[in-house]
């Protein structure tokens, strides 16, 4: 049976969907069967980042309403056969989500895939609650800013209170991804450090992703940044995917800003 991972943030615009797409592909690159599911009903974006928007015919609502089979609705990745995608509906709203139907859908997906990754909608309303309800694990994506951390903390609280696994006496394993780190701003104190964030949220860190201008271009082209071996963000996502697959990878320090030889000398003496 596969594992269900909900990717959440609380606040919108932190790079949650980009993280979902890249980690899904990263897991597939590591020879694991993975499916990414867009739970953002009415606002489909994951398909565009994966470059699959023109291949969407059926969506998750069609499957849950038994209008089509899961096999008909699943879309294979163009770049890796281990990755599949299940689209959100653009014609429905979040009221169509039903716990029993979601549980049945996830059970079917877990039989076929080792990793089932759910891209939660922004916010902490009904759509979010349905995404986290049956998750085994959760990846919390934050930016190093106070509003993002505050909203993530609220999202974690709802996760712990609404999760079916917690209600049954279990625990949802949580991992933190800190996204869009600018080392110069961290050094100057304009941006929270990872130590500050970990002290507030108190959940294990699974990866740090640096600010990378190439992400916008990659998303527009439908080519996840993880495919670019020269991209700092792509390499960061690759390391996180390896960790999710159970291998140990050293946590790279991307928060130190070095502006030439003299900064390096000063850092040595500090």
Coordinates of C-alpha atoms in Angstrom, one line a residue:
X1 CA 0.0 0.0 0.0
X2 CA 1.2 3.5 -0.8
X3 CA 1.5 6.5 1.4
X4 CA -0.6 9.6 1.1
X5 CA 1.2 12.9 1.5
X6 CA -0.7 16.2 1.7
X7 CA 1.3 19.3 0.7
X8 CA -0.1 22.2 2.6
X9 CA 0.8 25.8 3.4
X10 CA -2.1 27.8 4.9
X11 CA -1.1 30.9 3.0
X12 CA -1.3 31.1 -0.8
X13 CA 1.5 32.0 -3.0
X14 CA 4.4 30.3 -1.1
X15 CA 5.2 27.8 -3.9
X16 CA 3.2 24.8 -2.7
X17 CA 2.0 23.7 -6.1
X18 CA 5.5 24.1 -7.6
X19 CA 6.8 22.0 -4.7
X20 CA 4.2 19.3 -5.3
X21 CA 5.1 19.0 -9.0
X22 CA 8.8 18.9 -8.5
X23 CA 8.8 16.5 -5.6
X24 CA 6.4 14.2 -7.5
X25 CA 8.7 14.1 -10.4
X26 CA 11.7 13.8 -8.1
X27 CA 10.2 10.7 -6.5
X28 CA 9.5 9.2 -9.9
X29 CA 13.1 9.8 -11.0
X30 CA 14.1 7.8 -8.0
X31 CA 12.3 4.8 -9.5
X32 CA 9.2 5.0 -7.3
X33 CA 5.6 5.0 -8.7
X34 CA 4.0 8.3 -7.8
X35 CA 0.8 10.1 -8.5
X36 CA 0.1 13.8 -7.8
X37 CA -3.5 14.8 -7.3
X38 CA -4.7 18.4 -7.6
X39 CA -7.2 19.1 -4.8
X40 CA -7.6 22.8 -5.7
X41 CA -11.1 22.4 -7.1
X42 CA -12.0 25.2 -9.5
X43 CA -8.5 26.6 -9.8
X44 CA -6.4 24.1 -11.6
X45 CA -2.6 24.9 -11.8
X46 CA -0.7 21.7 -11.2
X47 CA -1.4 20.5 -14.7
X48 CA 0.3 23.6 -16.2
X49 CA 3.4 23.3 -14.1
X50 CA 3.7 19.6 -15.2
X51 CA 3.0 20.6 -18.9
X52 CA -0.1 18.4 -19.0
X53 CA -2.9 20.9 -19.3
X54 CA -3.8 19.9 -22.9
X55 CA -4.1 16.2 -21.9
X56 CA -6.8 16.7 -19.3
X57 CA -10.0 15.1 -20.4
X58 CA -11.4 13.8 -17.1
X59 CA -10.8 14.9 -13.5
X60 CA -11.0 13.6 -9.9
X61 CA -14.7 14.5 -9.6
X62 CA -15.5 12.3 -12.7
X63 CA -13.8 9.4 -10.9
X64 CA -15.4 10.0 -7.6
X65 CA -18.9 10.2 -9.2
X66 CA -18.1 7.0 -11.1
X67 CA -18.6 8.6 -14.5
X68 CA -15.2 7.2 -15.6
X69 CA -12.6 4.8 -14.2
X70 CA -9.5 5.9 -12.5
X71 CA -7.4 4.5 -15.4
X72 CA -9.3 6.8 -17.8
X73 CA -8.6 9.9 -15.7
X74 CA -5.0 9.4 -14.9
X75 CA -2.5 11.2 -17.1
X76 CA 1.1 9.9 -17.6
X77 CA 4.0 12.4 -17.3
X78 CA 5.7 13.3 -20.5
X79 CA 9.1 13.0 -19.0
X80 CA 8.9 10.0 -16.6
X81 CA 6.6 6.9 -16.8
X82 CA 6.7 6.5 -13.0
X83 CA 4.7 9.8 -12.5
X84 CA 1.0 10.1 -13.1
X85 CA -1.4 13.1 -12.6
X86 CA -5.0 13.4 -11.6
X87 CA -6.6 16.8 -12.3
X88 CA -8.9 18.9 -10.3
X89 CA -12.3 19.9 -11.7
X90 CA -12.5 23.4 -13.1
X91 CA -16.3 23.3 -13.5
X92 CA -17.2 22.3 -9.9
X93 CA -16.6 24.0 -6.5
X94 CA -15.3 22.5 -3.2
X95 CA -18.8 21.5 -2.1
X96 CA -18.6 18.4 -4.4
X97 CA -15.9 16.9 -2.1
X98 CA -17.3 14.1 0.0
X99 CA -15.3 12.2 2.7
X100 CA -16.5 8.7 1.7
X101 CA -15.8 9.3 -2.0
X102 CA -12.3 10.7 -1.2
X103 CA -11.5 7.8 1.0
X104 CA -12.5 5.4 -1.7
X105 CA -10.4 7.3 -4.3
X106 CA -7.3 7.3 -2.1
X107 CA -7.6 3.6 -1.3
X108 CA -7.6 2.9 -5.1
X109 CA -4.6 5.1 -5.7
X110 CA -2.7 3.6 -2.8
X111 CA -3.1 0.2 -4.3
X112 CA -1.4 1.3 -7.5
X113 CA 1.2 3.9 -6.4
X114 CA 3.9 4.0 -3.7
X115 CA 3.4 7.7 -3.2
X116 CA 0.1 9.6 -3.5
X117 CA 0.8 13.4 -3.2
X118 CA -2.1 15.7 -2.7
X119 CA -1.8 19.4 -3.6
X120 CA -4.0 21.2 -1.1
X121 CA -5.7 24.5 -2.0
X122 CA -4.6 27.7 -0.3
X123 CA -6.4 28.6 2.9
X124 CA -7.8 26.5 5.7
X125 CA -11.4 25.9 4.6
X126 CA -13.4 22.9 3.4
X127 CA -11.1 22.0 0.5
X128 CA -8.1 22.0 2.7
X129 CA -9.8 19.9 5.4
X130 CA -10.7 17.3 2.8
X131 CA -7.1 17.2 1.5
X132 CA -5.7 16.5 5.0
X133 CA -8.4 14.2 6.3
X134 CA -6.9 10.9 5.2
X135 CA -3.2 11.9 4.8
X136 CA -0.5 9.7 6.4
X137 CA 2.1 12.5 6.2
X138 CA 2.1 16.2 5.5
X139 CA 4.7 18.5 3.9
X140 CA 4.3 22.1 5.1
X141 CA 5.7 24.6 2.7
X142 CA 6.6 28.1 4.1
X143 CA 8.4 31.2 3.0
X144 CA 10.8 32.8 5.5
X145 CA 8.3 35.5 6.5
X146 CA 6.0 36.0 9.5
X147 CA 2.7 35.9 7.7
X148 CA 3.6 32.6 6.1
X149 CA 4.8 31.0 9.3
X150 CA 1.6 32.2 11.2
X151 CA -0.7 30.7 8.6
X152 CA 1.3 27.5 8.5
X153 CA 1.0 27.2 12.2
X154 CA -2.8 27.5 11.9
X155 CA -2.9 24.9 9.1
X156 CA -0.9 22.5 11.3
X157 CA -3.4 23.0 14.1
X158 CA -6.3 22.1 11.8
X159 CA -4.4 19.1 10.5
X160 CA -3.9 17.7 14.0
X161 CA -7.6 18.2 14.9
X162 CA -9.3 17.1 11.6
X163 CA -7.0 14.2 10.6
X164 CA -8.7 10.8 10.7
X165 CA -5.4 9.2 11.6
X166 CA -5.1 11.4 14.7
X167 CA -8.7 10.6 15.6
X168 CA -7.9 6.9 15.6
X169 CA -5.0 7.5 18.0
X170 CA -2.2 7.7 15.4
X171 CA 0.0 10.5 14.1
X172 CA 0.5 12.3 10.8
X173 CA 4.2 12.6 10.2
X174 CA 5.1 16.2 9.3
X175 CA 8.0 17.6 7.3
X176 CA 8.9 21.3 6.7
X177 CA 10.1 22.7 3.4
X178 CA 11.4 26.3 3.6
X179 CA 11.0 27.8 0.2
X180 CA 12.4 31.0 -1.5
X181 CA 15.3 31.5 0.8
X182 CA 17.4 34.6 -0.1
X183 CA 20.8 34.2 1.8
X184 CA 21.6 37.9 1.6
X185 CA 18.3 38.8 3.2
X186 CA 18.8 36.2 5.9
X187 CA 22.2 37.6 6.7
X188 CA 20.9 41.2 6.9
X189 CA 18.0 40.1 9.2
X190 CA 15.3 41.0 6.6
X191 CA 14.3 37.4 6.3
X192 CA 13.7 34.7 9.0
X193 CA 16.4 32.1 9.4
X194 CA 15.6 28.4 9.3
X195 CA 16.5 28.2 13.0
X196 CA 13.9 30.9 13.8
X197 CA 11.2 29.0 11.8
X198 CA 12.0 25.7 13.3
X199 CA 11.8 27.2 16.8
X200 CA 8.3 28.5 16.0
X201 CA 6.8 25.5 14.2
X202 CA 8.7 22.7 15.9
X203 CA 8.5 20.2 13.1
X204 CA 11.3 18.3 11.3
X205 CA 13.0 20.1 8.4
X206 CA 13.2 18.0 5.2
X207 CA 14.6 20.7 2.9
X208 CA 15.5 24.3 2.1
X209 CA 14.9 25.7 -1.4
X210 CA 16.7 28.9 -2.5
X211 CA 15.1 31.7 -4.4
X212 CA 15.5 30.9 -8.1
X213 CA 14.4 33.1 -10.9
X214 CA 14.4 30.1 -13.3
X215 CA 11.3 28.7 -11.6
X216 CA 8.9 31.1 -13.2
X217 CA 10.2 30.4 -16.7
X218 CA 10.2 26.6 -16.0
X219 CA 6.6 26.8 -14.8
X220 CA 5.5 28.8 -17.8
X221 CA 7.1 26.1 -20.1
X222 CA 5.6 23.2 -18.2
X223 CA 9.0 21.8 -17.4
X224 CA 9.5 21.4 -13.6
X225 CA 12.8 23.0 -12.4
X226 CA 14.0 19.7 -11.0
X227 CA 14.8 18.8 -14.6
X228 CA 17.5 21.5 -14.8
X229 CA 20.7 20.2 -13.2
X230 CA 22.1 23.7 -13.0
X231 CA 19.2 25.1 -11.1
X232 CA 19.8 25.7 -7.3
X233 CA 16.1 25.2 -6.6
X234 CA 16.0 22.1 -8.8
X235 CA 18.9 20.5 -7.0
X236 CA 17.2 21.3 -3.6
X237 CA 14.0 19.6 -4.7
X238 CA 16.0 16.6 -5.9
X239 CA 17.6 16.3 -2.5
X240 CA 14.2 16.5 -0.7
X241 CA 12.7 13.8 -3.1
X242 CA 15.6 11.5 -2.2
X243 CA 14.9 12.0 1.5
X244 CA 11.3 11.2 1.0
X245 CA 12.3 8.0 -0.6
X246 CA 14.1 7.0 2.6
X247 CA 17.7 7.9 1.8
X248 CA 19.9 10.2 3.9
X249 CA 21.2 13.4 2.2
X250 CA 23.2 16.0 4.1
X251 CA 21.2 19.3 4.6
X252 CA 23.0 21.9 2.5
X253 CA 23.5 25.3 4.0
X254 CA 22.0 27.8 1.5
X255 CA 21.6 30.6 4.0
X256 CA 25.1 31.9 4.1
X257 CA 25.7 34.9 1.8
X258 CA 29.3 35.3 0.6
X259 CA 30.1 38.4 -1.5
X260 CA 33.7 37.8 -2.6
X261 CA 36.9 36.9 -0.9
X262 CA 36.8 39.4 2.0
X263 CA 33.4 38.1 3.2
X264 CA 34.8 34.6 3.3
X265 CA 37.8 35.8 5.4
X266 CA 35.4 37.6 7.8
X267 CA 33.3 34.5 8.2
X268 CA 36.4 32.4 9.1
X269 CA 37.3 34.8 11.9
X270 CA 33.8 35.0 13.2

